[in-house]
Amino acid sequence: MFVSVSLYIFQFASKTGFSLDKFFQVPIIISLSVMSDQALNFEPLKDEELGFFSTEDEFDIVDLFESVISSSPEPNIDDISRHFTDGLIELAPGKCPTYQTFPCSTWSALNHIASRIPYRHYGQDVLVSIIRKLNEVEGWKGLPDIWIEMRECWNQCPSGEPKSKDDPEFTEEEWLSLNSFAARLYGGLGVGSFTSFAVYQVSDGLEGERKDKDQPGPETRLRVACEWVIQSGRRLMRESLLNSYANPLEKLESRYSNPYSIGPLFTGSRGFNLERWGFWKRRLIEVREDKGYGESTYELIDEAVETMAAIEKEIAEKFHRE
């Protein structure tokens, strides 16, 4: 059924000239970054004993970002991101011996900066604007190794175990903020290498608990899943229509051991597909009835459901007009 729906949509697009790519490039605006007056604190990143950074470049980049965003009299995202990008370019020539690794230091520093910015703070939008600008600058163009640096952050996922100096990890709030940043890059800039992050984090929050020992608590996993839906819902729908990485004929036992694998509550195909999209939406509606979550979690659930419904409605209305 779901495969035939996808086929129908693409047949329709082919006959009418309707561009799915252009459609999914138009953002759904359900949630805005509004906590612009909340103070930011990057001091923990500068603590060498915590061991987040391994190069001086990363510390310099944190200092640069802190200086630029704190000196701005108002939250002008484009101006702040431009000032930071200009400053970063000025830093690079002085790092000639390590210039080849400087982009990696950039991604590492920005990832950790993102973890210190609340998921609804305008600073998250500043970071996305910075990445967009750097994608046009020689040395950073094409975002070399950005996936590798983000994957390194996944190794610092909160586990509930005490931190050690040799093995730092994010707090659960920092983890949500980092995922908000990654989801914005995936949904807004189309960073395709983040696909595995997207499907895993939504699955992890909505398809039941896996056997992994090192993982955040259930409410944080739910919040992270919601944030991926909110920030990259259009991209998730596009991949679902394309049945990306899906294999409906694959044996069920094989669907659990793959970067795009399914969780224990879902028995459909791995990867992206409309059946899985529908399951995610149903689960959000179901968990909305659970008691004991914080108010902000219920707000995220509502935002995620509204985002999915808005995307579905737009597609249906577009087809109707055509």
Tab-separated table of C-alpha atoms in Angstrom, residues 123-249:
chain	number	residue	atom	x	y	z
A	123	GLY	CA	22.248	30.909	18.167
A	124	GLN	CA	21.277	27.590	16.598
A	125	ASP	CA	20.164	29.481	13.485
A	126	VAL	CA	23.433	31.422	13.526
A	127	LEU	CA	25.370	28.151	13.422
A	128	VAL	CA	23.380	26.895	10.432
A	129	SER	CA	23.981	30.201	8.653
A	130	ILE	CA	27.708	29.847	9.354
A	131	ILE	CA	27.786	26.365	7.821
A	132	ARG	CA	25.903	27.649	4.781
A	133	LYS	CA	28.448	30.428	4.276
A	134	LEU	CA	31.454	28.165	4.854
A	135	ASN	CA	30.135	25.808	2.180
A	136	GLU	CA	31.025	28.546	-0.316
A	137	VAL	CA	34.525	29.212	1.045
A	138	GLU	CA	37.647	27.473	-0.248
A	139	GLY	CA	38.934	25.021	2.329
A	140	TRP	CA	35.490	24.402	3.818
A	141	LYS	CA	33.584	24.063	0.524
A	142	GLY	CA	31.754	20.761	0.326
A	143	LEU	CA	31.897	20.479	4.135
A	144	PRO	CA	34.792	17.976	4.152
A	145	ASP	CA	34.658	15.417	6.972
A	146	ILE	CA	31.721	17.116	8.680
A	147	TRP	CA	30.100	13.692	9.159
A	148	ILE	CA	33.234	12.298	10.800
A	149	GLU	CA	33.333	15.077	13.372
A	150	MET	CA	29.625	14.727	14.114
A	151	ARG	CA	30.065	10.974	14.467
A	152	GLU	CA	32.785	11.622	17.042
A	153	CYS	CA	30.208	13.544	19.049
A	154	TRP	CA	27.902	10.523	18.936
A	155	ASN	CA	30.620	8.687	20.873
A	156	GLN	CA	30.014	11.215	23.660
A	157	CYS	CA	26.313	10.440	23.909
A	158	PRO	CA	25.052	10.679	27.524
A	159	SER	CA	24.993	7.262	29.127
A	160	GLY	CA	23.937	7.951	32.682
A	161	GLU	CA	27.377	6.890	33.898
A	162	PRO	CA	29.688	9.358	35.709
A	163	LYS	CA	31.974	11.320	33.418
A	164	SER	CA	35.678	10.633	33.361
A	165	LYS	CA	38.344	13.020	32.217
A	166	ASP	CA	39.442	10.599	29.519
A	167	ASP	CA	35.934	9.924	28.246
A	168	PRO	CA	33.802	13.093	28.332
A	169	GLU	CA	30.137	12.947	27.452
A	170	PHE	CA	27.320	15.411	26.902
A	171	THR	CA	24.595	16.091	29.413
A	172	GLU	CA	21.091	15.202	28.234
A	173	GLU	CA	20.246	18.873	27.586
A	174	GLU	CA	23.475	19.289	25.614
A	175	TRP	CA	22.595	16.157	23.648
A	176	LEU	CA	19.223	17.628	22.689
A	177	SER	CA	20.888	20.864	21.592
A	178	LEU	CA	23.500	19.032	19.513
A	179	ASN	CA	20.790	16.965	17.824
A	180	SER	CA	18.816	20.125	17.090
A	181	PHE	CA	21.863	21.473	15.262
A	182	ALA	CA	22.416	18.244	13.325
A	183	ALA	CA	18.728	18.056	12.397
A	184	ARG	CA	18.787	21.649	11.136
A	185	LEU	CA	21.785	20.865	8.932
A	186	TYR	CA	20.081	17.745	7.598
A	187	GLY	CA	16.735	19.399	7.001
A	188	GLY	CA	17.812	22.910	6.039
A	189	LEU	CA	21.070	22.365	4.164
A	190	GLY	CA	20.505	18.810	2.977
A	191	VAL	CA	23.674	17.409	4.541
A	192	GLY	CA	23.062	13.922	3.175
A	193	SER	CA	25.755	12.270	5.251
A	194	PHE	CA	23.558	12.855	8.309
A	195	THR	CA	20.869	10.460	7.048
A	196	SER	CA	21.896	7.665	9.400
A	197	PHE	CA	21.750	10.058	12.358
A	198	ALA	CA	18.235	11.110	11.377
A	199	VAL	CA	16.665	7.694	11.052
A	200	TYR	CA	18.425	6.290	14.103
A	201	GLN	CA	17.492	9.120	16.449
A	202	VAL	CA	13.821	9.124	15.438
A	203	SER	CA	13.731	5.338	15.688
A	204	ASP	CA	15.490	5.417	19.044
A	205	GLY	CA	12.877	7.741	20.484
A	206	LEU	CA	9.730	6.233	18.985
A	207	GLU	CA	10.287	2.562	18.173
A	208	GLY	CA	11.081	1.141	21.589
A	209	GLU	CA	14.193	0.757	23.677
A	210	ARG	CA	17.164	-1.033	22.160
A	211	LYS	CA	19.665	-3.106	24.103
A	212	ASP	CA	22.379	-0.444	23.961
A	213	LYS	CA	23.819	0.264	27.394
A	214	ASP	CA	25.119	3.738	26.612
A	215	GLN	CA	22.113	5.872	25.778
A	216	PRO	CA	20.167	8.800	27.196
A	217	GLY	CA	17.031	8.355	29.288
A	218	PRO	CA	13.698	7.601	27.575
A	219	GLU	CA	12.334	11.153	27.859
A	220	THR	CA	15.468	12.629	26.303
A	221	ARG	CA	15.319	10.086	23.457
A	222	LEU	CA	11.703	11.116	22.842
A	223	ARG	CA	12.600	14.807	22.888
A	224	VAL	CA	15.472	14.230	20.461
A	225	ALA	CA	13.189	12.299	18.085
A	226	CYS	CA	10.674	15.160	18.167
A	227	GLU	CA	13.381	17.696	17.387
A	228	TRP	CA	14.524	15.719	14.333
A	229	VAL	CA	10.929	15.649	13.065
A	230	ILE	CA	10.448	19.376	13.709
A	231	GLN	CA	13.713	20.512	12.151
A	232	SER	CA	13.966	18.060	9.258
A	233	GLY	CA	10.407	16.829	8.707
A	234	ARG	CA	10.336	17.741	5.033
A	235	ARG	CA	13.543	15.847	4.403
A	236	LEU	CA	12.202	12.828	6.310
A	237	MET	CA	9.045	12.873	4.194
A	238	ARG	CA	11.029	13.188	0.968
A	239	GLU	CA	13.169	10.182	1.870
A	240	SER	CA	10.027	8.296	2.879
A	241	LEU	CA	8.452	8.939	-0.526
A	242	LEU	CA	11.662	7.735	-2.157
A	243	ASN	CA	11.739	4.611	0.062
A	244	SER	CA	15.391	5.431	0.735
A	245	TYR	CA	17.350	2.477	2.153
A	246	ALA	CA	14.111	0.497	2.457
A	247	ASN	CA	13.866	-3.158	1.481
A	248	PRO	CA	10.341	-4.523	2.071
A	249	LEU	CA	11.422	-8.036	1.035
